[in-house]
């Protein structure tokens, strides 16, 4: 049993957003932008979409890992990868998916809205990927003792991107992502390179 305590986040002033937009304007073709997590209270659910809009004329690899309308609003900008977990997918479609075998139609819907690749983390049941070529990839979870699931999804994204950049192969990327996510889940803190190598 885990307990998570999530703070409300700071108040983000317009000047802060302008500073962020200025920094993002420096991104170049081939750079990677990961938009991950919730946004502080008071910010609008098109915040991430507006950030991606700034980059629509650049070939920046964008990854979005968030929930609800905050995620859906980004899809028009065709992010390279989105990564809901299975609970977030259920909330998006008001459904009750219970296994990886039931994910495909919902991943296809997200692709039809603009996502290029849809990665769904399924906890102890592993992960599911629908890639941009309509190929389905699944992987079982690694064996281990869950110590801390916080950050496991972020680690999965990081591992996936490393695997993809190294091999340009989506199944291998999924394997890297699963290993990285598991390394965090089986650790007291975030994964480290030693955990990654040992897995």
XYZ file of N, CA, C and O in Angstrom:
796
model
N 0.849 -1.183 0.000
C 0.000 0.000 0.000
C 0.881 1.229 0.000
O 1.835 1.318 0.766
N 0.559 2.159 -0.892
C 1.326 3.395 -0.983
C 0.446 4.586 -0.631
O -0.764 4.560 -0.830
N 1.075 5.622 -0.126
C 0.392 6.891 0.119
C 1.123 7.979 -0.651
O 2.344 8.103 -0.538
N 0.387 8.729 -1.436
C 0.968 9.835 -2.181
C 0.429 11.146 -1.637
O -0.772 11.278 -1.387
N 1.308 12.102 -1.439
C 0.917 13.449 -1.013
C 1.310 14.401 -2.116
O 2.497 14.551 -2.432
N 0.319 15.022 -2.750
C 0.583 15.917 -3.873
C 0.252 17.356 -3.481
O -0.876 17.647 -3.074
N 1.238 18.228 -3.592
C 1.019 19.636 -3.294
C 0.243 20.324 -4.401
O 0.083 19.794 -5.506
N -0.248 21.513 -4.120
C -1.060 22.245 -5.092
C -0.220 22.942 -6.157
O -0.730 23.340 -7.181
N 1.052 23.092 -5.889
C 1.908 23.766 -6.862
C 1.908 25.271 -6.656
O 1.008 25.828 -6.009
N 2.895 25.952 -7.213
C 3.004 27.399 -7.036
C 2.025 28.160 -7.929
O 1.436 27.593 -8.850
N 1.867 29.423 -7.648
C 1.106 30.303 -8.531
C 2.025 30.726 -9.675
O 3.136 31.211 -9.445
N 1.567 30.502 -10.897
C 2.375 30.832 -12.072
C 1.867 32.148 -12.662
O 0.730 32.231 -13.121
N 2.706 33.148 -12.619
C 2.335 34.459 -13.155
C 2.577 34.491 -14.667
O 3.318 33.682 -15.217
N 1.965 35.471 -15.323
C 2.124 35.607 -16.769
C 3.589 35.800 -17.145
O 4.046 35.298 -18.173
N 4.323 36.502 -16.300
C 5.743 36.734 -16.587
C 6.513 35.416 -16.619
O 7.450 35.246 -17.414
N 6.110 34.485 -15.751
C 6.775 33.184 -15.736
C 6.506 32.431 -17.038
O 7.405 31.803 -17.615
N 5.253 32.481 -17.481
C 4.908 31.800 -18.731
C 5.623 32.429 -19.911
O 6.089 31.724 -20.816
N 5.737 33.734 -19.902
C 6.439 34.408 -20.996
C 7.911 34.001 -21.024
O 8.504 33.828 -22.098
N 8.488 33.847 -19.841
C 9.881 33.405 -19.766
C 10.021 31.986 -20.319
O 10.959 31.690 -21.068
N 9.071 31.111 -19.956
C 9.107 29.746 -20.468
C 8.954 29.729 -21.984
O 9.677 29.008 -22.688
N 8.033 30.517 -22.500
C 7.833 30.570 -23.951
C 9.090 31.055 -24.663
O 9.445 30.555 -25.732
N 9.761 32.008 -24.058
C 10.998 32.506 -24.645
C 12.059 31.408 -24.687
O 12.778 31.242 -25.678
N 12.130 30.635 -23.618
C 13.101 29.530 -23.581
C 12.750 28.473 -24.630
O 13.631 27.954 -25.315
N 11.462 28.155 -24.755
C 11.053 27.153 -25.728
C 11.301 27.616 -27.162
O 11.525 26.792 -28.049
N 11.267 28.910 -27.372
C 11.507 29.427 -28.725
C 12.928 29.139 -29.201
O 13.217 29.227 -30.395
N 13.810 28.782 -28.264
C 15.199 28.486 -28.621
C 15.373 27.046 -29.098
O 16.443 26.678 -29.584
N 14.339 26.211 -28.951
C 14.449 24.828 -29.400
C 14.652 24.769 -30.913
O 14.104 25.575 -31.652
N 15.419 23.779 -31.329
C 15.753 23.623 -32.736
C 15.213 22.292 -33.256
O 14.834 21.402 -32.485
N 15.200 22.152 -34.583
C 14.803 20.887 -35.188
C 15.621 19.745 -34.582
O 16.848 19.847 -34.446
N 14.953 18.661 -34.209
C 15.633 17.513 -33.627
C 15.691 17.523 -32.118
O 16.054 16.507 -31.511
N 15.333 18.646 -31.491
C 15.303 18.695 -30.033
C 14.093 17.917 -29.511
O 13.167 17.585 -30.257
N 14.112 17.632 -28.222
C 13.051 16.857 -27.575
C 12.413 17.710 -26.485
O 13.112 18.338 -25.685
N 11.093 17.724 -26.440
C 10.357 18.425 -25.389
C 9.410 17.439 -24.722
O 8.580 16.823 -25.389
N 9.538 17.290 -23.408
C 8.642 16.432 -22.648
C 7.767 17.311 -21.759
O 8.286 18.076 -20.936
N 6.464 17.219 -21.951
C 5.492 17.914 -21.105
C 4.856 16.857 -20.219
O 4.131 15.988 -20.698
N 5.134 16.927 -18.928
C 4.768 15.822 -18.053
C 4.159 16.325 -16.753
O 4.633 17.308 -16.171
N 3.116 15.651 -16.321
C 2.524 15.940 -15.025
C 1.402 16.957 -15.081
O 1.062 17.497 -16.137
N 0.842 17.210 -13.926
C -0.261 18.158 -13.828
C 0.266 19.589 -13.847
O 1.475 19.817 -13.779
N -0.652 20.528 -13.945
C -0.282 21.936 -13.904
C -0.877 22.548 -12.640
O -1.868 22.055 -12.102
N -0.282 23.628 -12.134
C -0.796 24.233 -10.909
C -2.237 24.732 -11.058
O -2.678 25.085 -12.159
N -2.936 24.730 -9.967
C -4.308 25.211 -9.945
C -4.373 26.639 -10.474
O -3.518 27.469 -10.193
N -5.375 26.917 -11.274
C -5.543 28.254 -11.838
C -5.074 28.350 -13.271
O -5.453 29.279 -13.982
N -4.262 27.394 -13.711
C -3.826 27.391 -15.102
C -4.856 26.658 -15.948
O -5.527 25.733 -15.488
N -4.988 27.039 -17.200
C -6.019 26.475 -18.070
C -5.574 25.148 -18.674
O -4.380 24.875 -18.808
N -6.577 24.341 -19.059
C -6.266 23.010 -19.571
C -5.766 23.014 -21.012
O -5.562 21.960 -21.608
N -5.551 24.191 -21.568
C -4.911 24.281 -22.883
C -3.460 24.752 -22.771
O -2.828 25.090 -23.762
N -2.935 24.753 -21.545
C -1.577 25.261 -21.313
C -0.543 24.503 -22.126
O 0.282 25.094 -22.830
N -0.572 23.181 -22.061
C 0.403 22.394 -22.816
C 0.177 22.542 -24.320
O 1.138 22.594 -25.105
N -1.085 22.620 -24.727
C -1.388 22.792 -26.153
C -0.792 24.093 -26.669
O -0.232 24.143 -27.775
N -0.914 25.145 -25.890
C -0.363 26.439 -26.324
C 1.157 26.392 -26.429
O 1.742 27.053 -27.294
N 1.789 25.607 -25.564
C 3.240 25.480 -25.663
C 3.633 24.734 -26.931
O 4.586 25.106 -27.616
N 2.883 23.682 -27.249
C 3.171 22.955 -28.490
C 2.879 23.799 -29.716
O 3.545 23.665 -30.747
N 1.894 24.683 -29.627
C 1.568 25.553 -30.759
C 2.755 26.433 -31.132
O 2.935 26.770 -32.309
N 3.552 26.780 -30.145
C 4.729 27.620 -30.413
C 5.749 26.892 -31.289
O 6.580 27.525 -31.938
N 5.667 25.559 -31.292
C 6.684 24.755 -31.966
C 6.165 24.091 -33.232
O 6.846 23.256 -33.821
N 4.964 24.467 -33.672
C 4.322 23.734 -34.765
C 5.094 23.812 -36.074
O 4.934 22.942 -36.935
N 5.933 24.812 -36.229
C 6.710 24.936 -37.461
C 8.124 24.370 -37.320
O 8.952 24.516 -38.223
N 8.409 23.743 -36.180
C 9.715 23.139 -35.958
C 9.558 21.638 -35.827
O 8.519 21.133 -35.431
N 10.610 20.913 -36.174
C 10.594 19.456 -36.059
C 11.151 19.061 -34.688
O 12.245 18.508 -34.572
N 10.364 19.378 -33.655
C 10.729 19.043 -32.287
C 9.951 17.798 -31.873
O 8.747 17.703 -32.104
N 10.635 16.813 -31.307
C 9.970 15.599 -30.838
C 9.280 15.916 -29.514
O 9.945 16.165 -28.506
N 7.959 15.902 -29.509
C 7.213 16.242 -28.294
C 6.604 14.991 -27.677
O 6.051 14.141 -28.371
N 6.727 14.902 -26.372
C 6.169 13.789 -25.602
C 5.256 14.399 -24.554
O 5.647 15.341 -23.846
N 4.045 13.868 -24.439
C 3.072 14.411 -23.492
C 2.635 13.295 -22.551
O 2.158 12.249 -22.982
N 2.793 13.557 -21.257
C 2.425 12.582 -20.230
C 1.616 13.301 -19.157
O 2.155 13.794 -18.170
N 0.317 13.416 -19.405
C -0.570 14.089 -18.468
C -1.956 13.487 -18.611
O -2.106 12.434 -19.239
N -2.962 14.110 -18.044
C -4.278 13.478 -17.985
C -5.377 14.382 -18.528
O -5.190 15.589 -18.699
N -6.529 13.754 -18.788
C -7.756 14.478 -19.092
C -7.655 15.424 -20.269
O -6.958 15.167 -21.256
N -8.354 16.543 -20.166
C -8.378 17.513 -21.256
C -7.023 18.173 -21.469
O -6.730 18.656 -22.568
N -6.194 18.188 -20.439
C -4.839 18.723 -20.605
C -4.096 17.930 -21.672
O -3.374 18.498 -22.500
N -4.301 16.608 -21.667
C -3.720 15.735 -22.687
C -4.456 15.867 -24.018
O -3.836 16.063 -25.074
N -5.762 15.747 -23.979
C -6.550 15.750 -25.222
C -6.316 17.010 -26.038
O -6.269 16.959 -27.270
N -6.160 18.141 -25.373
C -5.975 19.409 -26.087
C -4.660 19.489 -26.852
O -4.516 20.310 -27.755
N -3.705 18.621 -26.497
C -2.409 18.658 -27.206
C -2.431 17.852 -28.498
O -1.538 18.006 -29.334
N -3.431 16.997 -28.676
C -3.367 16.021 -29.759
C -3.420 16.647 -31.143
O -2.893 16.085 -32.097
N -4.037 17.800 -31.247
C -4.089 18.476 -32.549
C -2.694 18.839 -33.056
O -2.498 19.039 -34.257
N -1.702 18.880 -32.140
C -0.330 19.210 -32.539
C 0.512 17.958 -32.753
O 1.732 18.035 -32.865
N -0.140 16.801 -32.818
C 0.486 15.536 -33.197
C 1.761 15.223 -32.411
O 2.843 15.071 -32.990
N 1.641 15.116 -31.101
C 2.832 14.753 -30.318
C 3.393 13.403 -30.751
O 2.647 12.493 -31.119
N 4.694 13.285 -30.691
C 5.361 12.038 -31.071
C 4.891 10.880 -30.197
O 4.696 9.757 -30.681
N 4.714 11.143 -28.913
C 4.326 10.089 -27.982
C 3.440 10.666 -26.894
O 3.706 11.748 -26.380
N 2.389 9.917 -26.555
C 1.639 10.204 -25.337
C 1.676 8.955 -24.477
O 1.782 7.837 -24.974
N 1.613 9.144 -23.141
C 1.728 7.984 -22.250
C 0.727 8.062 -21.094
O 1.093 8.327 -19.947
N -0.525 7.792 -21.361
C -1.442 7.625 -20.233
C -1.198 6.276 -19.570
O -0.689 5.354 -20.199
N -1.527 6.173 -18.292
C -1.575 4.832 -17.705
C -2.991 4.295 -17.866
O -3.885 4.998 -18.341
N -3.195 3.055 -17.484
C -4.478 2.420 -17.768
C -5.628 3.089 -17.008
O -6.746 3.199 -17.522
N -5.351 3.588 -15.805
C -6.397 4.292 -15.052
C -6.758 5.611 -15.727
O -7.937 5.993 -15.783
N -5.746 6.311 -16.229
C -6.002 7.571 -16.929
C -6.760 7.337 -18.228
O -7.603 8.146 -18.620
N -6.460 6.219 -18.901
C -7.188 5.871 -20.124
C -8.654 5.592 -19.803
O -9.559 6.027 -20.530
N -8.894 4.894 -18.719
C -10.268 4.645 -18.287
C -11.006 5.949 -18.014
O -12.175 6.114 -18.397
N -10.326 6.885 -17.370
C -10.961 8.165 -17.060
C -11.247 8.964 -18.331
O -12.294 9.621 -18.443
N -10.328 8.905 -19.297
C -10.513 9.642 -20.549
C -11.765 9.194 -21.291
O -12.493 10.011 -21.859
N -12.000 7.888 -21.273
C -13.104 7.330 -22.072
C -14.263 6.822 -21.218
O -15.182 6.198 -21.748
N -14.202 7.120 -19.917
C -15.265 6.704 -19.009
C -15.593 5.224 -19.198
O -16.738 4.830 -19.425
N -14.557 4.406 -19.124
C -14.723 2.981 -19.359
C -14.032 2.196 -18.251
O -13.604 2.772 -17.242
N -13.919 0.901 -18.416
C -13.306 0.050 -17.394
C -12.455 -1.025 -18.062
O -12.803 -2.204 -18.077
N -11.345 -0.604 -18.644
C -10.399 -1.528 -19.258
C -9.740 -2.339 -18.149
O -9.274 -1.775 -17.156
N -9.693 -3.640 -18.325
C -9.099 -4.491 -17.289
C -7.867 -5.252 -17.761
O -7.195 -5.888 -16.957
N -7.562 -5.207 -19.056
C -6.376 -5.912 -19.548
C -5.834 -5.210 -20.784
O -6.527 -4.411 -21.428
N -4.589 -5.533 -21.130
C -3.953 -4.937 -22.308
C -4.727 -5.266 -23.579
O -4.713 -4.499 -24.539
N -5.410 -6.401 -23.575
C -6.142 -6.826 -24.773
C -7.301 -5.904 -25.135
O -7.808 -5.954 -26.252
N -7.717 -5.065 -24.198
C -8.862 -4.195 -24.413
C -8.460 -2.763 -24.791
O -9.319 -1.917 -25.010
N -7.168 -2.486 -24.876
C -6.696 -1.113 -25.045
C -6.783 -0.629 -26.486
O -7.019 0.562 -26.736
N -6.598 -1.520 -27.448
C -6.412 -1.124 -28.848
C -7.419 -0.102 -29.365
O -7.010 0.919 -29.932
N -8.732 -0.289 -29.235
C -9.652 0.698 -29.827
C -9.506 2.096 -29.232
O -9.702 3.092 -29.936
N -9.120 2.167 -27.963
C -8.955 3.474 -27.328
C -7.653 4.136 -27.788
O -7.608 5.352 -28.013
N -6.619 3.331 -27.965
C -5.365 3.865 -28.509
C -5.570 4.347 -29.939
O -5.045 5.393 -30.343
N -6.347 3.608 -30.715
C -6.652 4.029 -32.089
C -7.419 5.344 -32.104
O -7.183 6.201 -32.965
N -8.326 5.522 -31.166
C -9.065 6.777 -31.081
C -8.121 7.935 -30.791
O -8.222 9.004 -31.410
N -7.180 7.723 -29.886
C -6.214 8.774 -29.570
C -5.338 9.087 -30.775
O -4.982 10.245 -31.017
N -4.992 8.065 -31.544
C -4.248 8.314 -32.777
C -5.084 9.101 -33.779
O -4.575 9.998 -34.461
N -6.361 8.778 -33.871
C -7.219 9.494 -34.821
C -7.334 10.967 -34.458
O -7.599 11.814 -35.316
N -7.108 11.286 -33.189
C -7.156 12.676 -32.736
C -5.822 13.389 -32.921
O -5.744 14.595 -32.735
N -4.762 12.609 -33.257
C -3.496 13.266 -33.564
C -2.249 12.645 -32.985
O -1.141 12.924 -33.452
N -2.364 11.830 -31.940
C -1.164 11.232 -31.345
C -0.487 10.302 -32.347
O -1.152 9.524 -33.022
N 0.838 10.363 -32.431
C 1.555 9.468 -33.337
C 1.745 8.095 -32.712
O 1.468 7.080 -33.346
N 2.227 8.049 -31.510
C 2.453 6.792 -30.800
C 1.760 6.855 -29.441
O 1.851 7.878 -28.748
N 1.089 5.779 -29.079
C 0.348 5.735 -27.815
C 0.925 4.626 -26.953
O 0.830 3.439 -27.299
N 1.530 5.012 -25.847
C 2.121 4.077 -24.893
C 1.261 4.100 -23.631
O 1.042 5.162 -23.052
N 0.773 2.933 -23.236
C -0.073 2.833 -22.051
C 0.620 1.948 -21.031
O 0.882 0.769 -21.302
N 0.932 2.512 -19.882
C 1.531 1.710 -18.817
C 0.418 1.045 -18.021
O -0.597 1.656 -17.709
N 0.620 -0.230 -17.698
C -0.432 -1.045 -17.072
C 0.015 -1.632 -15.748
O -0.481 -2.699 -15.338
N 0.967 -0.996 -15.077
C 1.400 -1.476 -13.774
C 1.922 -2.903 -13.823
O 2.767 -3.240 -14.638
N 1.378 -3.755 -12.952
C 1.840 -5.143 -12.851
C 1.550 -5.947 -14.108
O 2.065 -7.060 -14.275
N 0.722 -5.392 -15.013
C 0.404 -6.096 -16.258
C 1.292 -5.663 -17.423
O 1.042 -6.045 -18.569
N 2.300 -4.858 -17.163
C 3.241 -4.477 -18.207
C 2.847 -3.214 -18.937
O 2.410 -2.239 -18.326
N 2.960 -3.233 -20.255
C 2.689 -2.032 -21.039
C 2.237 -2.400 -22.445
O 2.495 -3.507 -22.940
N 1.591 -1.435 -23.074
C 1.013 -1.583 -24.420
C 1.466 -0.401 -25.253
O 1.466 0.739 -24.783
N 1.828 -0.655 -26.503
C 2.202 0.422 -27.423
C 1.512 0.219 -28.764
O 1.598 -0.866 -29.347
N 0.850 1.248 -29.236
C 0.385 1.301 -30.624
C 1.264 2.316 -31.323
O 1.221 3.507 -31.004
N 2.097 1.831 -32.263
C 3.038 2.753 -32.890
C 2.413 3.437 -34.110
O 1.288 3.133 -34.513
N 3.147 4.372 -34.664
C 2.615 5.189 -35.756
C 2.381 4.404 -37.035
O 1.742 4.899 -37.967
N 2.890 3.159 -37.096
C 2.669 2.303 -38.258
C 1.538 1.296 -38.014
O 1.416 0.304 -38.728
N 0.767 1.548 -36.965
C -0.386 0.710 -36.597
C 0.023 -0.665 -36.086
O -0.797 -1.594 -36.072
N 1.260 -0.801 -35.671
C 1.722 -2.060 -35.089
C 1.519 -2.040 -33.573
O 1.806 -1.040 -32.917
N 1.027 -3.140 -33.035
C 0.810 -3.261 -31.599
C 1.988 -4.004 -30.971
O 2.419 -5.044 -31.479
N 2.492 -3.453 -29.887
C 3.570 -4.078 -29.135
C 3.122 -4.186 -27.678
O 2.584 -3.220 -27.130
N 3.335 -5.325 -27.068
C 3.036 -5.462 -25.647
C 4.237 -6.073 -24.947
O 5.080 -6.731 -25.570
N 4.295 -5.829 -23.657
C 5.387 -6.389 -22.859
C 4.853 -6.669 -21.469
O 4.023 -5.923 -20.946
N 5.279 -7.782 -20.903
C 4.885 -8.121 -19.534
C 5.756 -7.353 -18.550
O 6.883 -6.945 -18.872
N 5.239 -7.173 -17.368
C 6.011 -6.499 -16.326
C 7.162 -7.389 -15.870
O 7.052 -8.626 -15.878
N 8.243 -6.761 -15.480
C 9.366 -7.503 -14.929
C 9.031 -7.978 -13.507
O 8.203 -7.377 -12.826
N 9.687 -9.030 -13.080
C 9.499 -9.526 -11.722
C 10.263 -8.641 -10.749
O 11.395 -8.250 -11.005
N 9.644 -8.343 -9.628
C 10.309 -7.537 -8.618
C 9.337 -7.126 -7.532
O 8.133 -7.355 -7.639
N 9.871 -6.510 -6.492
C 9.059 -6.058 -5.364
C 8.805 -4.561 -5.490
O 9.756 -3.765 -5.527
N 7.539 -4.192 -5.574
C 7.187 -2.785 -5.680
C 7.555 -2.053 -4.399
O 7.124 -2.419 -3.311
N 8.380 -1.014 -4.548
C 8.754 -0.189 -3.406
C 8.202 1.227 -3.537
O 7.860 1.856 -2.542
N 8.152 1.720 -4.776
C 7.790 3.125 -4.952
C 7.384 3.348 -6.398
O 8.223 3.383 -7.280
N 6.083 3.488 -6.647
C 5.635 3.672 -8.029
C 5.729 5.124 -8.495
O 5.602 5.401 -9.688
N 5.983 6.055 -7.564
C 6.071 7.465 -7.947
C 7.288 7.666 -8.850
O 8.408 7.309 -8.499
N 7.057 8.223 -10.010
C 8.146 8.454 -10.956
C 8.382 7.303 -11.916
O 9.194 7.430 -12.840
N 7.676 6.179 -11.715
C 7.891 5.033 -12.600
C 7.455 5.352 -14.024
O 8.113 4.953 -14.995
N 6.344 6.067 -14.166
C 5.883 6.446 -15.496
C 6.848 7.389 -16.187
O 7.106 7.267 -17.395
N 7.389 8.337 -15.426
C 8.375 9.261 -15.994
C 9.620 8.504 -16.434
O 10.202 8.791 -17.487
N 10.032 7.530 -15.609
C 11.194 6.717 -15.962
C 10.914 5.893 -17.209
O 11.798 5.705 -18.050
N 9.681 5.396 -17.342
C 9.318 4.639 -18.537
C 9.453 5.510 -19.782
O 9.989 5.062 -20.801
N 8.981 6.737 -19.704
C 9.103 7.655 -20.839
C 10.568 7.876 -21.182
O 10.972 7.814 -22.352
N 11.378 8.123 -20.166
C 12.808 8.373 -20.402
C 13.468 7.167 -21.059
O 14.221 7.300 -22.034
N 13.176 5.973 -20.524
C 13.758 4.767 -21.104
C 13.293 4.538 -22.530
O 14.080 4.143 -23.396
N 12.005 4.797 -22.782
C 11.457 4.623 -24.132
C 12.183 5.531 -25.124
O 12.583 5.083 -26.210
N 12.363 6.782 -24.765
C 13.005 7.728 -25.680
C 14.461 7.338 -25.926
O 14.948 7.384 -27.062
N 15.163 6.925 -24.872
C 16.554 6.470 -25.052
C 16.593 5.279 -25.997
O 17.405 5.225 -26.930
N 15.707 4.310 -25.768
C 15.683 3.126 -26.619
C 15.360 3.457 -28.061
O 15.967 2.904 -28.987
N 14.420 4.384 -28.262
C 14.051 4.746 -29.632
C 15.195 5.481 -30.326
O 15.513 5.196 -31.493
N 15.815 6.412 -29.637
C 16.898 7.181 -30.255
C 18.089 6.284 -30.596
O 18.792 6.520 -31.582
N 18.329 5.262 -29.791
C 19.466 4.362 -30.030
C 19.195 3.403 -31.173
O 20.120 3.052 -31.915
N 17.935 2.956 -31.335
C 17.663 1.854 -32.257
C 16.645 2.175 -33.352
O 16.559 1.431 -34.339
N 15.855 3.241 -33.155
C 14.759 3.574 -34.074
C 13.790 2.399 -34.231
O 13.153 2.236 -35.273
N 13.696 1.597 -33.183
C 12.833 0.415 -33.194
C 11.846 0.536 -32.035
O 12.254 0.658 -30.878
N 10.566 0.486 -32.360
C 9.564 0.742 -31.331
C 9.475 -0.380 -30.294
O 9.241 -0.123 -29.115
N 9.648 -1.623 -30.710
C 9.563 -2.698 -29.725
C 10.741 -2.631 -28.755
O 10.567 -2.816 -27.539
N 11.913 -2.350 -29.286
C 13.077 -2.191 -28.419
C 12.889 -1.001 -27.491
O 13.243 -1.063 -26.307
N 12.319 0.081 -28.011
C 12.046 1.245 -27.171
C 11.112 0.881 -26.027
O 11.292 1.324 -24.886
N 10.099 0.071 -26.323
C 9.176 -0.374 -25.279
C 9.914 -1.194 -24.224
O 9.643 -1.062 -23.018
N 10.844 -2.032 -24.653
C 11.624 -2.819 -23.699
C 12.453 -1.912 -22.791
O 12.498 -2.104 -21.572
N 13.113 -0.922 -23.386
C 13.888 0.038 -22.589
C 12.980 0.755 -21.592
O 13.340 0.948 -20.427
N 11.809 1.163 -22.069
C 10.882 1.877 -21.196
C 10.427 1.017 -20.033
O 10.354 1.487 -18.889
N 10.124 -0.245 -20.310
C 9.687 -1.156 -19.254
C 10.783 -1.362 -18.219
O 10.524 -1.368 -17.002
N 12.000 -1.524 -18.687
C 13.124 -1.718 -17.770
C 13.324 -0.487 -16.893
O 13.486 -0.597 -15.671
N 13.273 0.695 -17.495
C 13.499 1.920 -16.733
C 12.375 2.155 -15.723
O 12.621 2.531 -14.573
N 11.134 1.940 -16.149
C 10.013 2.106 -15.226
C 10.090 1.127 -14.074
O 9.839 1.487 -12.917
N 10.447 -0.112 -14.361
C 10.573 -1.125 -13.317
C 11.712 -0.793 -12.361
O 11.597 -1.008 -11.151
N 12.808 -0.269 -12.890
C 13.950 0.073 -12.038
C 13.556 1.094 -10.991
O 14.011 1.036 -9.841
N 12.696 2.044 -11.364
C 12.206 3.012 -10.380
C 11.213 2.364 -9.427
O 11.275 2.557 -8.211
N 10.283 1.572 -9.955
C 9.255 0.951 -9.112
C 9.871 0.023 -8.070
O 9.323 -0.132 -6.973
N 11.003 -0.581 -8.388
C 11.634 -1.527 -7.472
C 12.684 -0.851 -6.588
O 13.383 -1.530 -5.829
N 12.794 0.473 -6.674
C 13.785 1.213 -5.895
C 13.084 2.083 -4.858
O 11.901 2.376 -4.964
N 13.833 2.515 -3.867
C 13.276 3.425 -2.869
C 13.118 4.826 -3.433
O 12.354 5.639 -2.911
N 13.876 5.134 -4.490
C 13.838 6.456 -5.108
C 13.797 6.240 -6.613
O 13.474 5.159 -7.084
N 14.142 7.255 -7.394
C 14.211 7.092 -8.836
C 15.301 6.102 -9.207
O 16.275 5.923 -8.479
N 15.135 5.476 -10.370
C 16.138 4.534 -10.841
C 17.479 5.225 -11.003
O 17.570 6.436 -11.194
N 18.558 4.449 -10.889
C 19.870 4.965 -11.256
C 20.482 4.031 -12.280
O 19.937 2.982 -12.594
N 21.588 4.428 -12.821
C 22.168 3.684 -13.941
C 22.535 2.262 -13.533
O 22.462 1.322 -14.332
N 22.896 2.053 -12.269
C 23.245 0.712 -11.790
C 22.020 -0.188 -11.836
O 22.066 -1.331 -12.308
N 20.861 0.346 -11.381
C 19.615 -0.409 -11.460
C 19.316 -0.777 -12.911
O 18.909 -1.902 -13.211
N 19.490 0.193 -13.800
C 19.158 -0.001 -15.200
C 19.994 -1.115 -15.799
O 19.493 -1.993 -16.495
N 21.289 -1.115 -15.511
C 22.196 -2.115 -16.064
C 21.859 -3.496 -15.500
O 21.841 -4.503 -16.208
N 21.572 -3.559 -14.183
C 21.310 -4.845 -13.552
C 20.040 -5.496 -14.090
O 19.942 -6.706 -14.192
N 19.037 -4.662 -14.456
C 17.806 -5.221 -15.012
C 18.020 -5.664 -16.451
O 17.305 -6.476 -16.965
